[in-house]
mmCIF file of C-alpha atoms in Angstrom:
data_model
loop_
_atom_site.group_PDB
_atom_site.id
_atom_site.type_symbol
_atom_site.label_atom_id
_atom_site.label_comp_id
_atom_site.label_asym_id
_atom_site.label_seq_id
_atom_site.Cartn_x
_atom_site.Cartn_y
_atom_site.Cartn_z
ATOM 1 C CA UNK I 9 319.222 161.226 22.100
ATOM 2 C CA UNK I 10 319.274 157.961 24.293
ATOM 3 C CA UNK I 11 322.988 157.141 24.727
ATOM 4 C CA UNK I 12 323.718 153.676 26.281
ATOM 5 C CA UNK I 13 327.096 151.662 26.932
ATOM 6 C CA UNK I 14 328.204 147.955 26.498
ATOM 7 C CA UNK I 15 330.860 146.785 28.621
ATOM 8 C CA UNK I 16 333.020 143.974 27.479
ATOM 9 C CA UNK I 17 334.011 141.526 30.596
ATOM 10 C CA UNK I 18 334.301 138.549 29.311
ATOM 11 C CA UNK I 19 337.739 138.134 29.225
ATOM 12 C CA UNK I 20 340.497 135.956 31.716
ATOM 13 C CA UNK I 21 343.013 138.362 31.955
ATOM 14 C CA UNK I 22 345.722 135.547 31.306
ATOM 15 C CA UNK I 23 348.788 137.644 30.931
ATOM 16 C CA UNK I 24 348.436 139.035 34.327
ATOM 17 C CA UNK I 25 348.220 135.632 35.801
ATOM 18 C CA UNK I 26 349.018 134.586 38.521
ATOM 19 C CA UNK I 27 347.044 137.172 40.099
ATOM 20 C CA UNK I 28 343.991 137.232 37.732
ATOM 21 C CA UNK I 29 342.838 133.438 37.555
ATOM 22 C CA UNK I 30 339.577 132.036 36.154
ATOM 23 C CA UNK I 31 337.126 132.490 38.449
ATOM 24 C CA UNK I 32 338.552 136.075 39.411
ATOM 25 C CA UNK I 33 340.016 137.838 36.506
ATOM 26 C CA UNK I 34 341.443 140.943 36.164
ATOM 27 C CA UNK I 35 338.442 143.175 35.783
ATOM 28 C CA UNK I 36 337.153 141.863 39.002
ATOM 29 C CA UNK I 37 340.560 142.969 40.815
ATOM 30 C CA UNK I 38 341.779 146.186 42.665
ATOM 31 C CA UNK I 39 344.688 146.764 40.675
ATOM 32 C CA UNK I 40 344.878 151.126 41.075
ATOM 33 C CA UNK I 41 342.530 152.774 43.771
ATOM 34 C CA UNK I 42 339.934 151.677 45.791
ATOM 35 C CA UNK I 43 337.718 149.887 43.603
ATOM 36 C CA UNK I 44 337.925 146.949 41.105
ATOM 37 C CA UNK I 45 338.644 147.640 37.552
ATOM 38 C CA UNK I 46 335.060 147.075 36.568
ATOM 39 C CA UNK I 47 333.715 149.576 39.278
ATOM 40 C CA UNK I 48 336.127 152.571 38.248
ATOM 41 C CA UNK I 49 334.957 151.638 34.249
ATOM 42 C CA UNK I 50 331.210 152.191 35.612
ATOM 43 C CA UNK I 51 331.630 155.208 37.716
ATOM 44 C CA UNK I 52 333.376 156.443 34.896
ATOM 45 C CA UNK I 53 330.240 156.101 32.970
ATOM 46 C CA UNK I 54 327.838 156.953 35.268
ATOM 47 C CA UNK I 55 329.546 160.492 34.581
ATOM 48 C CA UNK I 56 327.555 160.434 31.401
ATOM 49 C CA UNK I 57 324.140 158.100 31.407
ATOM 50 C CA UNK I 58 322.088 156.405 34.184
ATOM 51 C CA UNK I 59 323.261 152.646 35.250
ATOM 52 C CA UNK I 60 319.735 151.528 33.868
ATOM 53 C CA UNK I 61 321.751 152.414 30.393
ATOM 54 C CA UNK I 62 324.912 150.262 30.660
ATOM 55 C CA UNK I 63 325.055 146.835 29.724
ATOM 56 C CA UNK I 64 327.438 144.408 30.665
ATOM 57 C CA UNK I 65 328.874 141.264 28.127
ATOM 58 C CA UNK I 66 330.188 138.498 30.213
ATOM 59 C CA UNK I 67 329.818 134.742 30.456
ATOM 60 C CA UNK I 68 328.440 132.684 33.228
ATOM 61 C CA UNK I 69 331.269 132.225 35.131
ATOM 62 C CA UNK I 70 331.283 135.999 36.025
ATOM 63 C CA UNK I 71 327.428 136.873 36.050
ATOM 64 C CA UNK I 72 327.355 136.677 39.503
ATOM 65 C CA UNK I 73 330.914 138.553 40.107
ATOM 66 C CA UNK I 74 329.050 141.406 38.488
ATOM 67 C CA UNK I 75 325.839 141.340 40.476
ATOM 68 C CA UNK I 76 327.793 141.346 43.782
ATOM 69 C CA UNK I 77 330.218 144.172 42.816
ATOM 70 C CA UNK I 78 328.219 146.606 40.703
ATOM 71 C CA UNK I 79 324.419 145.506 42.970
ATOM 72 C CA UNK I 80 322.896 148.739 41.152
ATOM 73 C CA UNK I 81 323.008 147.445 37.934
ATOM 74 C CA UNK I 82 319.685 146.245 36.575
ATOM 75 C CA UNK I 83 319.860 141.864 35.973
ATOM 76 C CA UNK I 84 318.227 141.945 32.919
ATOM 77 C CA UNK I 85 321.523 144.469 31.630
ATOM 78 C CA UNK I 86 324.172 141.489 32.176
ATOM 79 C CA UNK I 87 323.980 139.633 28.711
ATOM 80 C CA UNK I 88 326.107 136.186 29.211
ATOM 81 C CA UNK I 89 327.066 134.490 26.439
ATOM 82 C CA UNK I 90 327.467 130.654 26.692
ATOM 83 C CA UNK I 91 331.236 130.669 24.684
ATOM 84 C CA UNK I 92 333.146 133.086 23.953
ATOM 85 C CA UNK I 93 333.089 134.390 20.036
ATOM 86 C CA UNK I 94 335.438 137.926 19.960
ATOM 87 C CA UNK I 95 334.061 141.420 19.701
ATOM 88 C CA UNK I 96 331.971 141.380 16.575
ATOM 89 C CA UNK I 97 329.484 138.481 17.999
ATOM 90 C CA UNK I 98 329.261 140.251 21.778
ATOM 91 C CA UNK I 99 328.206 144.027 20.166
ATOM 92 C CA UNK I 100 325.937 142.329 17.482
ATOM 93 C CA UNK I 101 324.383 140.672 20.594
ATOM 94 C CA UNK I 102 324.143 144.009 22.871
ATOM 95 C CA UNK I 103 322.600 145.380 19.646
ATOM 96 C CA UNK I 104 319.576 143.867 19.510
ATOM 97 C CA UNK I 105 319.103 143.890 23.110
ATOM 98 C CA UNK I 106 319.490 147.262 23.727
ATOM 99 C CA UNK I 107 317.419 148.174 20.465
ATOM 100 C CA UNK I 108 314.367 146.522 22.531
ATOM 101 C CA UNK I 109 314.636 148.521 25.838
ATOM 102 C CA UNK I 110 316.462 151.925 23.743
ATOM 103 C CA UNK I 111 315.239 152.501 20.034
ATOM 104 C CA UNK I 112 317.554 154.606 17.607
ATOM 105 C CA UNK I 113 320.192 155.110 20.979
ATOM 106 C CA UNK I 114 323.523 155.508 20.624
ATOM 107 C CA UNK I 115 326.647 152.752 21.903
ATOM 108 C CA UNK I 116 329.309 152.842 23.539
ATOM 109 C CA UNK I 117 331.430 150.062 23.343
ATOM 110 C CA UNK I 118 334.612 149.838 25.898
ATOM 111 C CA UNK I 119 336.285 146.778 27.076
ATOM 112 C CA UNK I 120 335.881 146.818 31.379
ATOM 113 C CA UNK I 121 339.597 146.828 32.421
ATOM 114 C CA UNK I 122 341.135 150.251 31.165
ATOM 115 C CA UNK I 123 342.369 152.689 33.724
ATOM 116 C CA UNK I 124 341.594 156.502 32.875
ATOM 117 C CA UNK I 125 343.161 159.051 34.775
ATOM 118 C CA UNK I 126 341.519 162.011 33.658
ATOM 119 C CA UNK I 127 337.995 160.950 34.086
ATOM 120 C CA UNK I 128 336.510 164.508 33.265
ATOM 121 C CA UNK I 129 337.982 164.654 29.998
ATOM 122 C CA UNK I 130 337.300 160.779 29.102
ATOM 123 C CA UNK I 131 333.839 162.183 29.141
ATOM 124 C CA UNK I 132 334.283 165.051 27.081
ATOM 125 C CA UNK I 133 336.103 162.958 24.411
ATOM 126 C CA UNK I 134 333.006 160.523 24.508
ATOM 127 C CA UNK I 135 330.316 163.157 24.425
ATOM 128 C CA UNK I 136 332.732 164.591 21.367
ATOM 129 C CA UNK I 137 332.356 160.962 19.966
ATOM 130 C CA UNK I 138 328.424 160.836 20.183
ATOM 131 C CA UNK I 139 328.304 164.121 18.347
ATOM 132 C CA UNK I 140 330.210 162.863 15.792
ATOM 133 C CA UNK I 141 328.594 159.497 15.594
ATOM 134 C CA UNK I 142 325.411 161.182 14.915
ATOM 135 C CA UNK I 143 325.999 162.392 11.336
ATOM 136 C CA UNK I 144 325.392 160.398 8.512
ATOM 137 C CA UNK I 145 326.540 156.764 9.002
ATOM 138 C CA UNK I 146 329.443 157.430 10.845
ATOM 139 C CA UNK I 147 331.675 155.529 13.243
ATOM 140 C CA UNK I 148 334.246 156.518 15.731
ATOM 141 C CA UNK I 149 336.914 155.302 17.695
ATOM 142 C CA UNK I 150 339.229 156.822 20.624
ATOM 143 C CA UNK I 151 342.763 156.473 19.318
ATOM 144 C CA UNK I 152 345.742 156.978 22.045
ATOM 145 C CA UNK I 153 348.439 159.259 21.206
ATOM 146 C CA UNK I 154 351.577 156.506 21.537
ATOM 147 C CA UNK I 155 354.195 157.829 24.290
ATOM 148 C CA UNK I 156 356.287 155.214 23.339
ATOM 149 C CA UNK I 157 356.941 151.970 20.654
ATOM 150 C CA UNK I 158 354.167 149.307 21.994
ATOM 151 C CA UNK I 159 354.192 146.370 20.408
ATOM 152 C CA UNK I 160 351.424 145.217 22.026
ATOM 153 C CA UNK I 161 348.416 147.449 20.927
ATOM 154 C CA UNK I 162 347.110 147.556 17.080
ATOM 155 C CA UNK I 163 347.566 151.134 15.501
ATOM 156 C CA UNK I 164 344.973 153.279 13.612
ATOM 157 C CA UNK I 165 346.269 155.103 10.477
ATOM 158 C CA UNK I 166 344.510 158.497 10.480
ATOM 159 C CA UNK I 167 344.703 160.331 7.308
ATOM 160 C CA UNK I 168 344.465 164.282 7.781
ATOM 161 C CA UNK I 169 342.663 166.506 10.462
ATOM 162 C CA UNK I 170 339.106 167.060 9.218
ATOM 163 C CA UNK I 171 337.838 169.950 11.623
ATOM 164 C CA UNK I 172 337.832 170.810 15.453
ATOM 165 C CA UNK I 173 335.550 169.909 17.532
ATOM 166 C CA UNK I 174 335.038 170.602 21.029
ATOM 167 C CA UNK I 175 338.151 171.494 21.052
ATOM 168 C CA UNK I 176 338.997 168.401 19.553
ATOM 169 C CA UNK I 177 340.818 167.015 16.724
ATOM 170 C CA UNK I 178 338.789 164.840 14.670
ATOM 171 C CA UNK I 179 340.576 162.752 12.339
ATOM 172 C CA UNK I 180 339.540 160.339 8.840
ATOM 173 C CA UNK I 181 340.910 156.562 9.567
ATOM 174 C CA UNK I 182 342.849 155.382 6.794
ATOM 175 C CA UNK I 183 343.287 151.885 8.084
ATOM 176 C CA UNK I 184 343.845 149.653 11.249
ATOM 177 C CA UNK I 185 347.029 148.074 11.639
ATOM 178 C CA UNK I 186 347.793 144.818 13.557
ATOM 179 C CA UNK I 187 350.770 145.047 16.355
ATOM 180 C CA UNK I 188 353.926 145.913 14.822
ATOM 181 C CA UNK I 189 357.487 145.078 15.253
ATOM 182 C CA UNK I 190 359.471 147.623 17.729
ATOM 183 C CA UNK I 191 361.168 149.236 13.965
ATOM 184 C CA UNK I 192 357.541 149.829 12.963
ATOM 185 C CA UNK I 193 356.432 150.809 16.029
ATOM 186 C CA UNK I 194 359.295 153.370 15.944
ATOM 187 C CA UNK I 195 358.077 154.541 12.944
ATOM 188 C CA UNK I 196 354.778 155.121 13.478
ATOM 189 C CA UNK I 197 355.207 157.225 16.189
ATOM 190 C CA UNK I 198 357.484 159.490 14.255
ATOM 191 C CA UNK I 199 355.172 160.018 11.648
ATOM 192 C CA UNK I 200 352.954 161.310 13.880
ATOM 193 C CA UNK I 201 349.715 160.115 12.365
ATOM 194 C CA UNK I 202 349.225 156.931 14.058
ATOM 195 C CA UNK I 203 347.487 156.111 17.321
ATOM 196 C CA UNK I 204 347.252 153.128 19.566
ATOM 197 C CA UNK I 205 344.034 151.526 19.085
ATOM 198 C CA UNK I 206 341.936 151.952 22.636
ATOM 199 C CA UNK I 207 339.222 148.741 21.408
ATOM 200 C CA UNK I 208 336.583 151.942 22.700
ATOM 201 C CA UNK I 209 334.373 153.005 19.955
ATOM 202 C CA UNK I 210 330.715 155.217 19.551
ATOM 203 C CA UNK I 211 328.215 154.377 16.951
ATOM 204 C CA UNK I 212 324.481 155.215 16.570
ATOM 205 C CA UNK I 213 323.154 151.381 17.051
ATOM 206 C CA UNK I 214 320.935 151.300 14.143
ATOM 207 C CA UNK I 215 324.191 151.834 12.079
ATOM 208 C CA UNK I 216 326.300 149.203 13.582
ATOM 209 C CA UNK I 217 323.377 146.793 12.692
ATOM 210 C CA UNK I 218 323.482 148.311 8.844
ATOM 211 C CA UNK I 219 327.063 147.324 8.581
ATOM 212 C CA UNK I 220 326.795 144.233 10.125
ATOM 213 C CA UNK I 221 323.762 143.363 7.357
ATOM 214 C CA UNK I 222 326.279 144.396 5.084
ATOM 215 C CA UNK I 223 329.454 143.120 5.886
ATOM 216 C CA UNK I 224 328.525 139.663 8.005
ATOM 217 C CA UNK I 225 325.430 138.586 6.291
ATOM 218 C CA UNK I 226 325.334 135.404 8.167
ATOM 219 C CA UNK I 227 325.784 136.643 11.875
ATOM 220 C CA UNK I 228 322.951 139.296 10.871
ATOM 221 C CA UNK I 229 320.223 136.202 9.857
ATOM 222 C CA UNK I 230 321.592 134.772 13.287
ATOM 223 C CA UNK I 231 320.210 138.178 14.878
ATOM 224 C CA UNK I 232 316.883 138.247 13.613
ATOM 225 C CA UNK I 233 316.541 134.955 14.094
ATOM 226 C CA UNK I 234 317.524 135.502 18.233
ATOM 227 C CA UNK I 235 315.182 138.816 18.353
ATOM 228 C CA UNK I 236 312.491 136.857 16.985
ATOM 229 C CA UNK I 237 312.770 133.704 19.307
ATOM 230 C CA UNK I 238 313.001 136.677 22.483
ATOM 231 C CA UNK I 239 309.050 137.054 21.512
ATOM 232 C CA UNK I 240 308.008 133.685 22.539
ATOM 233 C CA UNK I 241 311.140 131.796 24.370
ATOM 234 C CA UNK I 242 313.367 132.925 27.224
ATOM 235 C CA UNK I 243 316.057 135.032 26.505
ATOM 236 C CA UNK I 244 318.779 133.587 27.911
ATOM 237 C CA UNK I 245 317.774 130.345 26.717
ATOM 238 C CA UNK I 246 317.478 131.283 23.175
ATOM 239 C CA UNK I 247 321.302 132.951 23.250
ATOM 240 C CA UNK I 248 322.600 129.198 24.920
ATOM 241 C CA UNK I 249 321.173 127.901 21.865
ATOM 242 C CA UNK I 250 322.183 130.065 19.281
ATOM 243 C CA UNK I 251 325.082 132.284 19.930
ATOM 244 C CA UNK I 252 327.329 129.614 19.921
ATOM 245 C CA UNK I 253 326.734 129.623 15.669
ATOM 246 C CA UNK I 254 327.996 132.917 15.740
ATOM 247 C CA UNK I 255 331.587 133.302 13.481
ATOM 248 C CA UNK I 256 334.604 134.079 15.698
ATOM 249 C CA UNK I 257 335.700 137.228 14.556
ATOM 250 C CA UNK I 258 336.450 141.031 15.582
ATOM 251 C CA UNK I 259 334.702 144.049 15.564
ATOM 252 C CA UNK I 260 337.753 145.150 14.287
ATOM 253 C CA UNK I 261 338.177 142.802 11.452
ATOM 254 C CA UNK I 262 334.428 142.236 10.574
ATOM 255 C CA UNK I 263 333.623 146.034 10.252
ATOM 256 C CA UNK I 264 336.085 148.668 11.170
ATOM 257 C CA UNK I 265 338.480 147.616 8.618
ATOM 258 C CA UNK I 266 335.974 146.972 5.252
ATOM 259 C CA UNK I 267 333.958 150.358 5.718
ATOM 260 C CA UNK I 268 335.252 154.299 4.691
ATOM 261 C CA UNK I 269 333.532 156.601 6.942
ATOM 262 C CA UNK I 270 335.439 155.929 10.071
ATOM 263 C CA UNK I 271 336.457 158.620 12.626
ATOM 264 C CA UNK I 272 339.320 158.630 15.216
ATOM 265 C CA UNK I 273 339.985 161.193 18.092
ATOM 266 C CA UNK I 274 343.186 161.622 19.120
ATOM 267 C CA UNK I 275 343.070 161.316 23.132
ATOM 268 C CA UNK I 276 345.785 162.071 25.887
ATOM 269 C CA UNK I 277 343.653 161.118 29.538
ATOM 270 C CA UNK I 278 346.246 159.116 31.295
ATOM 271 C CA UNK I 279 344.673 155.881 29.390
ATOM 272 C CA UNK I 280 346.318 152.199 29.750
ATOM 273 C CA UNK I 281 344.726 148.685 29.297
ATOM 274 C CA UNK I 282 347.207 147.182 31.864
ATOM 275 C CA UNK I 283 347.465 144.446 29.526
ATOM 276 C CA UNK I 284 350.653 142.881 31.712
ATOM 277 C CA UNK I 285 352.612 142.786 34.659
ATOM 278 C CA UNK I 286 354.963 145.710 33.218
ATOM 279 C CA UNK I 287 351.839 148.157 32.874
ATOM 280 C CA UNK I 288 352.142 148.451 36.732
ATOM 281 C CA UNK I 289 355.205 150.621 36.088
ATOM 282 C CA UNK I 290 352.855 152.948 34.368
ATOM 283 C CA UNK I 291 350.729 153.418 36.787
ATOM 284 C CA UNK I 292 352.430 153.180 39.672
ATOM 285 C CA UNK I 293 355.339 154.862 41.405
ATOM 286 C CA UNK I 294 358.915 153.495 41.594
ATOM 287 C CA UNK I 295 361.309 153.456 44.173
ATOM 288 C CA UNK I 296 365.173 154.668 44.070
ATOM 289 C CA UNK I 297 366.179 151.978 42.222
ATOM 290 C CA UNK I 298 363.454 151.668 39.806
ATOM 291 C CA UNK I 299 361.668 149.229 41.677
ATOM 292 C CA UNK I 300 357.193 148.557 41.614
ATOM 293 C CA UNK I 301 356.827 147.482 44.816
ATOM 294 C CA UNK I 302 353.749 145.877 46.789
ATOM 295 C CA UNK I 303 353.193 144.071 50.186
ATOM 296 C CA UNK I 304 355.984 142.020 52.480
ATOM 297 C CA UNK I 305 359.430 142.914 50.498
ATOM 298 C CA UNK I 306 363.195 143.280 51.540
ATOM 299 C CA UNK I 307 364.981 144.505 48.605
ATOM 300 C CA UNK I 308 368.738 144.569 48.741
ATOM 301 C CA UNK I 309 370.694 145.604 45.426
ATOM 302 C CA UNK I 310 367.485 145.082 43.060
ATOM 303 C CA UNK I 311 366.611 147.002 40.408
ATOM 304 C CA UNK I 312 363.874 147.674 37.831
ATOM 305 C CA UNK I 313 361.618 144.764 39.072
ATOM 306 C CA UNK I 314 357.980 144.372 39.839
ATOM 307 C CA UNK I 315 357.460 142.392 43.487
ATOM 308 C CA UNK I 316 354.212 141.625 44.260
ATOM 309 C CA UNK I 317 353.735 139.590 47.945
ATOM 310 C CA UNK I 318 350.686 138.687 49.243
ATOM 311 C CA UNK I 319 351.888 138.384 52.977
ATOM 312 C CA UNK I 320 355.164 135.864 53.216
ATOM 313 C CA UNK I 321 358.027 138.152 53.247
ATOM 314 C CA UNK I 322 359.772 138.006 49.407
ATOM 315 C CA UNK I 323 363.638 138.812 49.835
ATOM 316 C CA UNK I 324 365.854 139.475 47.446
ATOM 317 C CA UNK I 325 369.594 140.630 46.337
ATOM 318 C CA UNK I 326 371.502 141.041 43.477
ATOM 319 C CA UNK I 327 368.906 140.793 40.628
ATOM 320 C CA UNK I 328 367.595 142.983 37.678
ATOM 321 C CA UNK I 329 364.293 143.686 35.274
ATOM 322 C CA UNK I 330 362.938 140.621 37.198
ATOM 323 C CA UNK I 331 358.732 140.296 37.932
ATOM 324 C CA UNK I 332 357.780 138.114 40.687
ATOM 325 C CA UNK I 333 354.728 137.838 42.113
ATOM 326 C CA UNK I 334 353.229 135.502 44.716
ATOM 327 C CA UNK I 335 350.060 134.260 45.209
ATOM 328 C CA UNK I 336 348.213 132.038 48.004
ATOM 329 C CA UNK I 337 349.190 129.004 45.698
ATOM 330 C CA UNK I 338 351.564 129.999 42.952
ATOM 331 C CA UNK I 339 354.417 132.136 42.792
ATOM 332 C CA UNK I 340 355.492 133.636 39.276
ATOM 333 C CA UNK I 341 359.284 134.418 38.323
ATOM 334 C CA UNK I 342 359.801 136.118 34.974
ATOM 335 C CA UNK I 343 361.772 138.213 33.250
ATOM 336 C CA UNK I 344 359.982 141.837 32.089
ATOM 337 C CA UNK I 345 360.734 141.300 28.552
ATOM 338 C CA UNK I 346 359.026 138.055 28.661
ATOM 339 C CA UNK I 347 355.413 139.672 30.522
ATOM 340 C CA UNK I 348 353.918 139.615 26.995
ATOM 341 C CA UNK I 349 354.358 135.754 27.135
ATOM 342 C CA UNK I 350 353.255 134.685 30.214
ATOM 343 C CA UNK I 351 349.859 132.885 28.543
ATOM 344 C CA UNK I 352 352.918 129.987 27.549
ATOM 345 C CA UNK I 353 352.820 129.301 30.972
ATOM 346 C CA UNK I 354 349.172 128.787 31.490
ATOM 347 C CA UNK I 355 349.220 126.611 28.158
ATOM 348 C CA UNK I 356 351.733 124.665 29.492
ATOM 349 C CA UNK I 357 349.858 124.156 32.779
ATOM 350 C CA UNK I 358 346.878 123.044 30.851
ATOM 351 C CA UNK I 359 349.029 120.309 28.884
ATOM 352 C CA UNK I 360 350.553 119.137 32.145
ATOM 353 C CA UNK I 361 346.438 118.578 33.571
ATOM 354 C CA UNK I 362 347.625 121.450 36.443
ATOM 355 C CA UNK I 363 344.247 123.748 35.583
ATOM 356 C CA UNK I 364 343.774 123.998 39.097
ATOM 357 C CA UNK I 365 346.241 126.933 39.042
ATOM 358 C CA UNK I 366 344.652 128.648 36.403
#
C-alpha cells in the first residue's frame, strides 16, 4: 500500500501576528527547535514515506518559501492554488493529483504548523490510522485528549471504544462539535468522551473522492473537469482557471460531519497547533514568576507575561498576564485573554490602508 501526505500551508498565521506577517507566516518560522514549523512537520513524515510522497497545498505567495526551505521536495509536489477556498477544495485538489502519480494510495492530511513532541509515537498513531483507513470505506481522524477547557479547538464526540489496536483505542465518532463556551468546554472534558479536533485525518484516496461525489456533487464535476483539462493544458494553468469556482467550505463541514463510518484515535504525543501567542506557554519554559521569555528583556516585578524582543532591550515593572512582542517595525501590547483576538487588529489595520504591517 502506497501511503502519501498532503500538507496544508496555505494559511497567514494572523493571530500570531506581529511575528508571522504575509509574506512570512507562521509555518515558515522557527517558533520551537532548530527548524521552521514546516521542516519539523516534514521530518516528521519522512519517519513514515519518502519526500517524493508528500505534497504540499499552498498559494503563490509561499511556493517559493517552500522550495528554498524544504529544496528536497519534488516541484511538481507543491500544488498552489490561486485563492484560498478552506479544506474541502485544497484535499479534493491533492486528490486528483496524487491519484495520477499514486493510484488506490492512501492520504494523509495534516495542516503544516503543529508541534509534536513525541515524534515516534505520532507515527505509530498514523500507521494505526492507515490500518484502520483501509477497511471498508472508512475514515479517521487523530482526536487530542483535552488537558484543559479550550475554547479555541472544535471537539469530536466519540461514542464507545470499538476494539484495540496497536495498542490503541479506536473509537466510533458520533459528531463534530464547533468551539464551545468555557461551561461546555468544562463539560466535555468531564465526560470524558470528547477530544480536541487535531484538523489531521487518514483516508484511502479513492474514498475521499466517493464521498465527495456524494456529498459535494458540484465540486466533484469541477474535478473531473480539472483532471481532464491536465491531459491537454498545463496544470497549473488549468487550476488558475478553475479552482477559483470551487465552494468555500470545510473538510469538516462538507464530509466529516454528513457521513457514519468515521473513526477517531484518542492521542496523547505532546501535540499543540500554537494557534496564539499564549501557546508559547505550552511549549516553552517559564521563569520564577511565570514569565515566557525571549531575546533583550529586563523584567522587574512582572508576572505571567509573554516578552518577545527582537534586539532593543524591552523593560518592564509592575505589570501582569501582559504579551508584548516587538518586531523590526511593529510592536504588539495585549492582554493574554485577548490573544484569541488579535486578527481585530490586523482588520483594523486594513480599514485604516496600514497593510504594510501586515
Amino acid at each position: 500500500m502506497t501511503v502519501t501526505a498532503v500538507i496544508m500551508a496555505g494559511g497567514k498565521g494572523e493571530r500570531f501576528w506581529p511575528k508571522s506577517r504575509t509574506n512570512l507566516p507562521k509555518q515558515f518560522l522557527n517558533i520551537s527547535g532548530s527548524k521552521s514549523m514546516i521542516q519539523h512537520t516534514i521530518d516528521r513524515l519522512k519517519k513514515l514515506i519518502d519526500i517524493s510522497q508528500i505534497f504540499i497545498v499552498t498559494n503563490e505567495l509561499y511556493a517559493e518559501l517552500i522550495h528554498i526551505q524544504v529544496p528536497d521536495l519534488p516541484l511538481d509536489n507543491i500544488i498552489i492554488e490561486p485563492v484560498g477556498r478552506n479544506t474541502a477544495p485544497c484535499v479534493g485538489l491533492a486528490s486528483i493529483i496524487i491519484e495520477e502519480k499514486f493510484p488506490d494510495s492512501t492520504m494523509i492530511v495534516l495542516p503544516s504548523d503543529h508541534i509534536i513532541e513525541n515524534e515516534d509515537g505520532f507515527v505509530h498513531i498514523l500507521k494505526t490510522a492507515i490500518e484502520v483507513s483501509s477497511e471498508g470505506n472508512n475514515l479517521v481522524t487523530l482526536g487530542i485528549e483535552p488537558s484543559y477547557p479550550e475554547t479555541g479547538y472544535g471537539y469530536i464526540e466519540s461514542t464507545k471504544v470499538v476494539r484495540e489496536l496497536n495498542s490503541l483505542e479506536v473509537h466510533k465518532v458520533s459528531k463534530f462539535v464547533e468551539k464551545p463556551n468555557v461551561i461546555t468546554a468544562q463539560s466535555y472534558i468531564e465526560q470524558g468522551n470528547y477530544f480536541w479536533n487535531s484538523g489531521i485525518f487518514v483516508w484511502r484516496n479513492k474514498v475521499i473522492r466517493t464521498y465527495i461525489k456524494e456529498l459535494m456533487p458540484e465540486m466533484h464535476q469541477l474535478l473531473e473537469d480539472m483532471k481532464l483539462s491536465f491531459l491537454t493544458k498545463d496544470r497549473n494553468e488549468s487550476i488558475r482557471k478553475m479552482f477559483p469556482l470551487m465552494p468555500d467550505q470545510s473538510i469538516d463541514y462538507g464530509i466529516m460531519e454528513k457521513v457514519d463510518n468515521i473513526y477517531v484515535i484518542p492521542c496523547i504525543f505532546g501535540w499543540d497547533d500554537v494557534g496564539s501567542w499564549t501557546a508559547l506557554e505550552r511549549i516553552n519554559t517559564k521563569d520564577d514568576n511565570g514569565n515566557v521569555i525571549k531575546g533583550n528583556i529586563l523584567n522587574l516585578d512582572t508576572k505571567d507575561c509573554i516578552i518577545e524582543s527582537n534586539g532593543k532591550l524591552i523593560a518592564t515593572l509592575g505589570i501582569q498576564d501582559l504579551i508584548i512582542v516587538d518586531t523590526e517595525d511593529v510592536t504588539l501590547i495585549c492582554s493574554k485573554d485577548k490573544a484569541q483576538e488579535v486578527k481585530t487588529l490586523l482588520k483594523e489595520l486594513r480599514n485604516q490602508k496600514l497593510e504594510k504591517y501586515l
